[in-house]
Coordinates of C-alpha atoms in Angstrom, one line a residue:
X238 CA 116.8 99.8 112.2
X239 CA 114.9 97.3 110.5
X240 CA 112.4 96.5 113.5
X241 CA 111.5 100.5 114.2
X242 CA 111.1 101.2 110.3
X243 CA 109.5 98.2 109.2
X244 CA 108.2 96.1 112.0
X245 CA 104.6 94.9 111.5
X246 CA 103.6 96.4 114.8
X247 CA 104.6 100.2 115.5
X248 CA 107.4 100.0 112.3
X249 CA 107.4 103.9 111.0
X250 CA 107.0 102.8 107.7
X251 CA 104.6 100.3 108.6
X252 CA 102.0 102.0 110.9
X253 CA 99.7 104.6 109.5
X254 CA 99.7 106.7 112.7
X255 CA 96.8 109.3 112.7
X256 CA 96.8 109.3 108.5
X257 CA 100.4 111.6 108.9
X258 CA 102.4 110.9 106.0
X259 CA 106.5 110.7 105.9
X260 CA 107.1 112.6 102.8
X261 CA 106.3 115.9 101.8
X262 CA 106.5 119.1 103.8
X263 CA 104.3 117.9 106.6
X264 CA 106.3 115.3 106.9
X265 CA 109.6 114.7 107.6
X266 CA 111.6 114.6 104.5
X267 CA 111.1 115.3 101.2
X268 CA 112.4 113.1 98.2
X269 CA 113.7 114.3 94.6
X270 CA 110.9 113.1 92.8
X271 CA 108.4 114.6 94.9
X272 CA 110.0 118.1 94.3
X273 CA 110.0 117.7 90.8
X274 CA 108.9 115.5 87.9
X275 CA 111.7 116.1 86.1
X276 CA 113.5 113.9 88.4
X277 CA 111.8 111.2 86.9
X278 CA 111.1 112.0 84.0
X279 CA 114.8 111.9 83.5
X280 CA 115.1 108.5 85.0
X281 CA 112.8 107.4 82.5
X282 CA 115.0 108.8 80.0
X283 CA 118.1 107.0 81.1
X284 CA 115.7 103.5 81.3
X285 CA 115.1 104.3 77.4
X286 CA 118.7 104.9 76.6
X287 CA 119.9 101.6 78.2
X288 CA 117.0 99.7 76.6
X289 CA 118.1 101.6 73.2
X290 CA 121.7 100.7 73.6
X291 CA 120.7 96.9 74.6
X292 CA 119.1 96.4 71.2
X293 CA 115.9 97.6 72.0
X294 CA 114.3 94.5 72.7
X295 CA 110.8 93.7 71.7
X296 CA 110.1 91.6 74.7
X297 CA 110.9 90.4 78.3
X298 CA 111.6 93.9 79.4
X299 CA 111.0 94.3 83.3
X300 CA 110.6 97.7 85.5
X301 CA 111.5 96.8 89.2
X302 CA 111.6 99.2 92.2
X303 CA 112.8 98.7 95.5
X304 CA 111.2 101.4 98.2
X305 CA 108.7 102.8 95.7
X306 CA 107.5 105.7 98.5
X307 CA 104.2 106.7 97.2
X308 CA 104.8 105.8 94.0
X309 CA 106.0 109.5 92.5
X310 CA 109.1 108.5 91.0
X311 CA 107.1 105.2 88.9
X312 CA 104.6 107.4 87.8
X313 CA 107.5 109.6 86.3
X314 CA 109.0 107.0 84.8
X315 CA 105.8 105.3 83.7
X316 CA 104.6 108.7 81.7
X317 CA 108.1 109.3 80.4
X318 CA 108.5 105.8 78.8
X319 CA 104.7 105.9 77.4
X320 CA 105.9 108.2 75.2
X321 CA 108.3 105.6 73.3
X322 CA 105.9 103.3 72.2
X323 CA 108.0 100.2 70.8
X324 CA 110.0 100.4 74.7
X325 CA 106.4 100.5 76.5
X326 CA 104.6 98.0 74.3
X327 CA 108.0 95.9 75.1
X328 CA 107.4 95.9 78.9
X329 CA 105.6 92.6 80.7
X330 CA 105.5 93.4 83.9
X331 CA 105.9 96.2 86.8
X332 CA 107.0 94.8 90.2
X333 CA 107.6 97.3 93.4
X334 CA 108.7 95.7 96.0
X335 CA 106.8 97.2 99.6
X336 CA 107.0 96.2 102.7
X337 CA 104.9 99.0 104.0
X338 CA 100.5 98.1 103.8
X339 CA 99.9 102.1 104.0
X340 CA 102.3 102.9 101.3
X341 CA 101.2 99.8 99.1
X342 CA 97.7 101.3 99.1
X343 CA 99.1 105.0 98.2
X344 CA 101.2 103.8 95.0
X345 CA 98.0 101.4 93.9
X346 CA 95.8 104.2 94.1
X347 CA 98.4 106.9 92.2
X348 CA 99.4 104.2 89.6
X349 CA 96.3 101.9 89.0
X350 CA 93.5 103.9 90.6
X351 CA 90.3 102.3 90.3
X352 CA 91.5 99.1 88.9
X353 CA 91.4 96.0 91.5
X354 CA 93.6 95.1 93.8
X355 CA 93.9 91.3 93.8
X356 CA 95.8 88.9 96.4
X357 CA 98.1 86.8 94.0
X358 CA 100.7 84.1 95.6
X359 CA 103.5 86.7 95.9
X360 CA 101.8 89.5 97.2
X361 CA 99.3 91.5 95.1
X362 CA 99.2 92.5 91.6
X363 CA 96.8 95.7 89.8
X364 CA 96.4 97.5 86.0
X365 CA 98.2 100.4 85.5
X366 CA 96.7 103.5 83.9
X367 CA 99.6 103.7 81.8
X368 CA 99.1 101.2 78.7
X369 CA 97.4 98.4 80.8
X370 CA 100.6 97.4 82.3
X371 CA 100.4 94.9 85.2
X372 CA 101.9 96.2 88.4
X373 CA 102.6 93.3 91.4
X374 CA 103.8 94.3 94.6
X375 CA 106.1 92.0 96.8
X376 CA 107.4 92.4 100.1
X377 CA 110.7 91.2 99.4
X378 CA 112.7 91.2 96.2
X379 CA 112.7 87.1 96.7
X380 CA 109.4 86.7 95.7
X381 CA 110.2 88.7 92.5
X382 CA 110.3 86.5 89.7
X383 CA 113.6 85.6 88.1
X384 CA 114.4 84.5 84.8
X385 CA 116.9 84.3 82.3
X386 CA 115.4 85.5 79.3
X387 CA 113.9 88.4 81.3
X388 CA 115.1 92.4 80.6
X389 CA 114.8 94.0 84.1
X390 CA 115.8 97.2 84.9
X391 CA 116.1 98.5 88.1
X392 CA 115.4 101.4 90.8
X393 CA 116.6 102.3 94.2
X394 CA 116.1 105.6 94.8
X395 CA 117.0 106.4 98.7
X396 CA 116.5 102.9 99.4
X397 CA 120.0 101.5 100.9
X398 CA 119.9 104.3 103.4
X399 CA 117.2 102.8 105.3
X400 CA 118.6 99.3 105.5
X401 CA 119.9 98.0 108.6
X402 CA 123.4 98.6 109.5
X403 CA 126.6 97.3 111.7
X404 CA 128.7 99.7 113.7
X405 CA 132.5 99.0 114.8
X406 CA 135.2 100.9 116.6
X407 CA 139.2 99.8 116.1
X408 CA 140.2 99.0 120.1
X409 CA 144.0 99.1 120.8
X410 CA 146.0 96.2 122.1
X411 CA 144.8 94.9 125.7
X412 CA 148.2 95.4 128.1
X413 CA 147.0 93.0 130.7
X414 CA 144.6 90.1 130.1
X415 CA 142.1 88.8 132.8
X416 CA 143.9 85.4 134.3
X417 CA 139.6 84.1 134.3
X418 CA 137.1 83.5 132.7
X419 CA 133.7 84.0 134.0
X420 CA 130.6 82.0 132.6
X421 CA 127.2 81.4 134.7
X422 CA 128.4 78.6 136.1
X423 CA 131.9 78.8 137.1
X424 CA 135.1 80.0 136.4
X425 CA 138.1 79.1 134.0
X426 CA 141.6 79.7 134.8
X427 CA 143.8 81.4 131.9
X428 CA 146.9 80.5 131.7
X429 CA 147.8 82.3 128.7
X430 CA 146.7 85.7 127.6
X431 CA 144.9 85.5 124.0
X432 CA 147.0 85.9 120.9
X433 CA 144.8 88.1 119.7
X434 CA 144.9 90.2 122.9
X435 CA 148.1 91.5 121.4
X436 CA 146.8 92.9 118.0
X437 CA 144.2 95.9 117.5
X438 CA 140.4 94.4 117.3
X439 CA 137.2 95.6 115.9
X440 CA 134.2 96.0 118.8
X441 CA 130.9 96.2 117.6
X442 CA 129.0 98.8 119.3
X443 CA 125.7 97.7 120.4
X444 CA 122.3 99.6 120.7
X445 CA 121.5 98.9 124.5
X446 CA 118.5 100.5 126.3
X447 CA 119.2 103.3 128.5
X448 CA 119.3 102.4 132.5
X449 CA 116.5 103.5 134.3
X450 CA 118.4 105.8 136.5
X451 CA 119.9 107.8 133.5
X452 CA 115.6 109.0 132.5
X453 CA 115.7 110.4 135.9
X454 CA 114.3 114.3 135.3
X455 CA 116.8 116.5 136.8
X456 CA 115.9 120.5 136.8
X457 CA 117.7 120.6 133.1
X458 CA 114.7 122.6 131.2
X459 CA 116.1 120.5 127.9
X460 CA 113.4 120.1 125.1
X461 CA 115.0 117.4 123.1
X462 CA 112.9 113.9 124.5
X463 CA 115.6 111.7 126.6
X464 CA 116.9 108.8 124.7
X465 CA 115.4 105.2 124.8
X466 CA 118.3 103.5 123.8
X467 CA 122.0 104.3 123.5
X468 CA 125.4 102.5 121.3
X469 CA 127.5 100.7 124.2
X470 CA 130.8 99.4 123.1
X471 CA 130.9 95.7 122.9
X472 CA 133.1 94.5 126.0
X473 CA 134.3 91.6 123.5
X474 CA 134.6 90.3 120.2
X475 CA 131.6 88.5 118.4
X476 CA 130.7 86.9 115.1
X477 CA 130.2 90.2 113.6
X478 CA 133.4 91.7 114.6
X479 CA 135.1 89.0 113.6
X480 CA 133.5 88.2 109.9
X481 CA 132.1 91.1 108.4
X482 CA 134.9 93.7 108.5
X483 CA 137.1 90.5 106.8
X484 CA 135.1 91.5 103.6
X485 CA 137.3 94.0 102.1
X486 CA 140.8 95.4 102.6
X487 CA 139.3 98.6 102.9
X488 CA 138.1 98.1 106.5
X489 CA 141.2 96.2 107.6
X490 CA 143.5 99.3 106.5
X491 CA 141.6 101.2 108.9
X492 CA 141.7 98.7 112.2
X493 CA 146.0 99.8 113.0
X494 CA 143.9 103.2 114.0
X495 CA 142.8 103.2 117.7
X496 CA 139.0 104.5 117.7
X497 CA 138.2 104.3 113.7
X498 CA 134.9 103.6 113.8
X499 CA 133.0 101.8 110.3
X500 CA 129.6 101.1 109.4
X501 CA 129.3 97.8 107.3
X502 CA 125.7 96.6 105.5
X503 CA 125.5 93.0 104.8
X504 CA 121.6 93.4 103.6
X505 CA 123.1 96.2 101.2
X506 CA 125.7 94.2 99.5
X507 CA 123.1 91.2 99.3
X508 CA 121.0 93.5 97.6
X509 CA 123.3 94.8 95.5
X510 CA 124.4 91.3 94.3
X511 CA 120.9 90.2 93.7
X512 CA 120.9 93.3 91.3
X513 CA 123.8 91.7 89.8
X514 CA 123.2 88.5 89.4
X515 CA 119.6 89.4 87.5
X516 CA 121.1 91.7 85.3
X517 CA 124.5 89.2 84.2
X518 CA 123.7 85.8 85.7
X519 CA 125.9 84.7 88.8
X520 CA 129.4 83.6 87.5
X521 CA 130.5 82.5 91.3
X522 CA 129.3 82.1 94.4
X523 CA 128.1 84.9 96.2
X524 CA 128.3 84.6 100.4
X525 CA 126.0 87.1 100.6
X526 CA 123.0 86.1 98.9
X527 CA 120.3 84.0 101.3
X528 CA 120.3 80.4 101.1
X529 CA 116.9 80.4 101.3
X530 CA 116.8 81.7 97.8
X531 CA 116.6 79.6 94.7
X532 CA 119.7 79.0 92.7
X533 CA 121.0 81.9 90.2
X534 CA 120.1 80.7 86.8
X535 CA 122.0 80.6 84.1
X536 CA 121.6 83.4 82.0
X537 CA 123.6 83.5 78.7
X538 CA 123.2 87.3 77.9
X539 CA 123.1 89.6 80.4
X540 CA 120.5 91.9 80.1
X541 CA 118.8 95.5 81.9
X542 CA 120.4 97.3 84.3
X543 CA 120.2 98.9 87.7
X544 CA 120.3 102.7 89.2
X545 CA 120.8 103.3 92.5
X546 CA 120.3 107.1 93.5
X547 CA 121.3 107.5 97.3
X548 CA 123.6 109.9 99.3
X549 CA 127.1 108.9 100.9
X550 CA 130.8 109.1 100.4
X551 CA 131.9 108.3 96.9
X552 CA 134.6 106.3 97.8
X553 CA 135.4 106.4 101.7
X554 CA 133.7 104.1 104.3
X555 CA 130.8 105.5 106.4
X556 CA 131.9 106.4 109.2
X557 CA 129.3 107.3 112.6
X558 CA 126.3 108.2 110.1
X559 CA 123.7 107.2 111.9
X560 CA 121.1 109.1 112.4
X561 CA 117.2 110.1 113.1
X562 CA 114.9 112.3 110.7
X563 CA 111.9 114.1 112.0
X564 CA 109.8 117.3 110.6
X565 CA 112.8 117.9 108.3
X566 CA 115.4 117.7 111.2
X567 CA 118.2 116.0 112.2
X568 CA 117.5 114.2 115.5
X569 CA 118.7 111.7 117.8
X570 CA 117.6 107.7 115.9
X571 CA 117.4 106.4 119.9
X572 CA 114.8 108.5 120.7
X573 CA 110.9 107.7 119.7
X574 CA 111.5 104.4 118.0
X575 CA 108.9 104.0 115.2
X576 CA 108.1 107.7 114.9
X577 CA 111.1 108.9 113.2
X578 CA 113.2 107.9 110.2
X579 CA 116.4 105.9 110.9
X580 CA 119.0 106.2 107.8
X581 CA 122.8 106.0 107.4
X582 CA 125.0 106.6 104.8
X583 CA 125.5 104.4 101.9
X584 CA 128.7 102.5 100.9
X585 CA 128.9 102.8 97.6
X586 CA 132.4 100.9 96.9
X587 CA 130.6 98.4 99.1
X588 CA 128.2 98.1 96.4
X589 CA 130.2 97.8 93.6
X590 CA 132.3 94.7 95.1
X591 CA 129.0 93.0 96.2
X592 CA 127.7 93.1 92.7
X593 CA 131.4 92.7 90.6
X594 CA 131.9 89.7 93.3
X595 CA 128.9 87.7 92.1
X596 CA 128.9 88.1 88.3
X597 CA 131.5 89.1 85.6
X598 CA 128.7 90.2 83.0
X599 CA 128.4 92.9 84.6
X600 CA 130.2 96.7 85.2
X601 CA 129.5 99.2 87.6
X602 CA 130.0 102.7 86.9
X603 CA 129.9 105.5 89.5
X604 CA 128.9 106.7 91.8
X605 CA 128.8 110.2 90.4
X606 CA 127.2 113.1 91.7
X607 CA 123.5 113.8 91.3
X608 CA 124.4 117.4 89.6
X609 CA 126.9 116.0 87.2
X610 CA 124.0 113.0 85.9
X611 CA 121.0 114.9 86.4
X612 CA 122.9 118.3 84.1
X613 CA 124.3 115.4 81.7
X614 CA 120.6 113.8 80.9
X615 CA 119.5 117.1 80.6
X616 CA 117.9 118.6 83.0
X617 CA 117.5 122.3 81.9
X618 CA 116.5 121.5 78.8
X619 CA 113.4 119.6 80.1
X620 CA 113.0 122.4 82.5
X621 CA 113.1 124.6 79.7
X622 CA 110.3 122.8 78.1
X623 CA 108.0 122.7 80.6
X624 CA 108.1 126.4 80.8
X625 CA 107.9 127.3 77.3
X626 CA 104.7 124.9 77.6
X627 CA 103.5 127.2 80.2
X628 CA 103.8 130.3 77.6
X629 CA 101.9 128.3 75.1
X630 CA 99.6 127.0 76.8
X631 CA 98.9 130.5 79.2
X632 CA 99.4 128.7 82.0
X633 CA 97.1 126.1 81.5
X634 CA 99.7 123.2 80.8
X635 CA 100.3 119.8 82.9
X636 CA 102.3 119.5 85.5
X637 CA 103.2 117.7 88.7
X638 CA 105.8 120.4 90.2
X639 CA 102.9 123.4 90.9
X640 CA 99.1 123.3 90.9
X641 CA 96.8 124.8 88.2
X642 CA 95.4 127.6 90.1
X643 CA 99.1 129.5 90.6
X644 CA 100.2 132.5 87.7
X645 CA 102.4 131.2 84.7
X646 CA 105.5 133.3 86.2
X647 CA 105.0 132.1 89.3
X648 CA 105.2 128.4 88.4
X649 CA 107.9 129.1 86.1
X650 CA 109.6 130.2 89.0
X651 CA 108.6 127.4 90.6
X652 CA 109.8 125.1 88.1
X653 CA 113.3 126.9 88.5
X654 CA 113.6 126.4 91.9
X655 CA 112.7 122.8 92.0
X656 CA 115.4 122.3 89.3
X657 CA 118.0 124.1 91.6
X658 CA 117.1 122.5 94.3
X659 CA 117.8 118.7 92.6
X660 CA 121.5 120.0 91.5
X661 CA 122.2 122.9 94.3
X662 CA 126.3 122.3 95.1
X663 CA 125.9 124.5 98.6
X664 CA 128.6 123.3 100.7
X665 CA 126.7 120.4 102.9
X666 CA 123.5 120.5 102.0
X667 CA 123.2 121.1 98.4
X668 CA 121.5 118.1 96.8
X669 CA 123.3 117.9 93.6
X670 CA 126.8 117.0 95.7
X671 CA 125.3 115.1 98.7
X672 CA 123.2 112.8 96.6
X673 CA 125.3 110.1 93.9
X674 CA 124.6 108.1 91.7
X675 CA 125.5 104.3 90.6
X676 CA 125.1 102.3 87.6
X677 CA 125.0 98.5 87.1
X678 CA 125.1 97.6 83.8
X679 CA 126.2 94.6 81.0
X680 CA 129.7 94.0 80.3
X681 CA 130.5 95.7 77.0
X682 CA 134.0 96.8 77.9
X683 CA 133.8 99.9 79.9
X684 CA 131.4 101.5 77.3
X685 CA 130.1 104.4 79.6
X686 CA 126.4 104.5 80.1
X687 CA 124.4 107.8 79.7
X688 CA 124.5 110.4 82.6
X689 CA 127.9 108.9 83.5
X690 CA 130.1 110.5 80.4
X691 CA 128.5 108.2 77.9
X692 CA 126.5 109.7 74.8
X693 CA 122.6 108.9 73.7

């Protein structure tokens, strides 16, 4: 996953192939914020709640993004929070953290237009139109900045969907055990079958190329372009079988059940914990965090907090959710590597154990669904204003959802759908269910935060 999305060479994210952009209708998916504004708009409404109910500090306060896209949901947020002036005049500094050169370019020239864009030693750094704020861009949350004193709140909107994954199937007890052992440069007599033969394993299944004989056209008039690669049961046990589904009791309840299959993100839980550990300090040691990071400082307040806006189960483990994205449909991910999207579903109890595990300042509430927060911060009533704006104004009001030229009913209409869309409930594909929500927050004993049953 990582090296088709985000290799340097050919990556999907990372090649600008033919000036064809990802997102939008042309593209091949379309995100919440780029179907309405309100989306973030809201976001930015929850960021000034938290910052509210955190004692609405004067200073140190951080925005952070992970996955920015082209930069829509920011510029929400941006706008929104502009219009508090003691939270905007408290922000330092803006980081979005980018991987992608194409995509760094797009949300520079959305959210700092003509202002420069200057090489600094962890990445690149630009004005934003919106109060003069600095904006820096890093390629990895690493090279963000860390410090104790610091406020930072933080966004991850479809972000952990896109990170790299393992796959493992449960494989019964072996009944006969091979008497030798074969290595490339002899053979090893057994004169005992493995204790572990006996007991169910996990067998990570492996993304293997296709052999050549199997791209052999035959006179099948199929359309869909023959697969590249293909997932290949591992014939043994390996470091990842072994360690990473000894994380949580959650995946060893499921290995007594010939064929379960799990999907297991060590890069999300890392992430998640690096949330964490900015937002409460780290209280132990974390096994997932890098070594090649510095050490957590000590922070003796925790501050800020984190969203995370994704779509998976809200409490069950992901099982066989891999899968390819192109022009809006579902595809096979082992065809066309670097042309089409790669996501899987996100663990969201994974999550919250990575970032309870590494600091005990901190609670996680959620994940909820997307209808539930988005109806619970309101947003009708925004939707509501925008339209009566549109009667005022005869149709001449702003607005990022529909374009000028179109009639006031028909971009109130508009502005309804889009709305609908964000918290639709239809049975598998409505947004508002499939899409949930997470919280990191401060320890302040299980106070609930806004948009999770929590009041302004």
């Amino acid at each position: 996953m990582r090296q088709c999305l985000t290799a340097p060479d050919g990556g999907y994210y990372t090649t600008n192939r033919d000036g064809r952009d990802q997102f939008g209708k042309r593209g091949d998916f379309v995100t919440s914020p780029e179907i309405s504004q309100v989306f973030g708009e809201l976001l930015g409404l929850w960021l000034t709640a938290e910052w509210h109910i955190q004692g609405r500090k004067k200073y140190g306060v951080e925005i952070i993004e992970v996955g920015p896209g082209r930069g829509t949901l920011m510029d929400d947020i941006l706008r929104s929070i502009s219009n508090f002036k003691p939270l905007a005049s408290s922000v330092e500094n803006i980081y979005l953290v980018e991987a992608s050169p194409s995509l760094r370019a797009a949300q520079k020239e959305l959210l700092c237009g003509d202002s420069p864009f200057e090489e600094v030693p962890i990445g690149h750094r630009s004005i934003s139109k919106y109060a003069g704020l600095p904006i820096t861009w890093c390629e990895d949350i690493r090279f963000v900045p860390s410090k104790p004193e610091k406020t930072p709140f933080i966004f991850a909107h479809e972000f952990f969907d896109a990170l790299p994954i393992h796959a493992f199937q449960s494989v019964p007890p072996s009944k006969t055990s091979p008497h030798t052992l074969t290595n490339p440069t002899d053979q090893i007599s057994l004169n005992a079958p493995s204790p572990e033969a006996s007991k169910p394993q996990w067998r990570e299944l492996l993304v293997l190329p296709v052999a050549p004989s199997s791209l052999i056209t035959t006179t099948s008039q199929s359309k869909e372009p023959k697969a590249d690669f293909q997932l290949s049961l591992a014939k043994a046990s390996n470091p990842s079988s072994l360690l990473l589904p000894a994380q949580s009791q959650r995946y060893k309840a499921l290995l007594p059940t010939s064929g379960a299959v799990i999907e297991i993100s060590p890069e999300s839980r890392s992430y998640a914990a690096e949330f964490a550990r900015r937002i409460g300090g780290s209280t132990t040691a974390n096994p997932s965090r890098s070594s090649a990071l510095p050490p957590a400082p000590h922070k003796s307040e925790p501050s800020g907090a984190a969203l995370i806006v994704d779509y998976g189960p809200s409490s069950t483990v992901p099982t066989s959710s891999f899968r390819g994205i192109r022009s809006h449909q579902l595809v096979s991910p082992f065809t066309s590597p670097g042309e089409v999207d790669l996501s899987a579903d996100v663990d969201f109890t994974a999550l919250a154990e990575a970032a309870l595990g590494v600091s005990e300042k901190v609670e996680v509430h959620g994940p909820v669904e997307q209808a539930d927060f988005l109806g619970q911060m309101g947003i009708h009533d925004r939707a509501n204003q925008l339209i009566r704006a549109l009667d005022k104004k005869g149709g001449a009001g702003s607005g990022a959802d529909v374009s000028r030229s179109s009639g006031v009913e028909e971009r109130k209409t508009i502005i309804r759908g889009a709305v609908e869309r964000l918290i639709s409930r239809l049975p598998g594909r409505g947004m508002g269910t499939l899409y949930k929500v997470l919280a990191i927050v401060p320890e302040r004993g299980g106070r609930k935060p806004v948009g999770f049953g929590g009041d302004f």
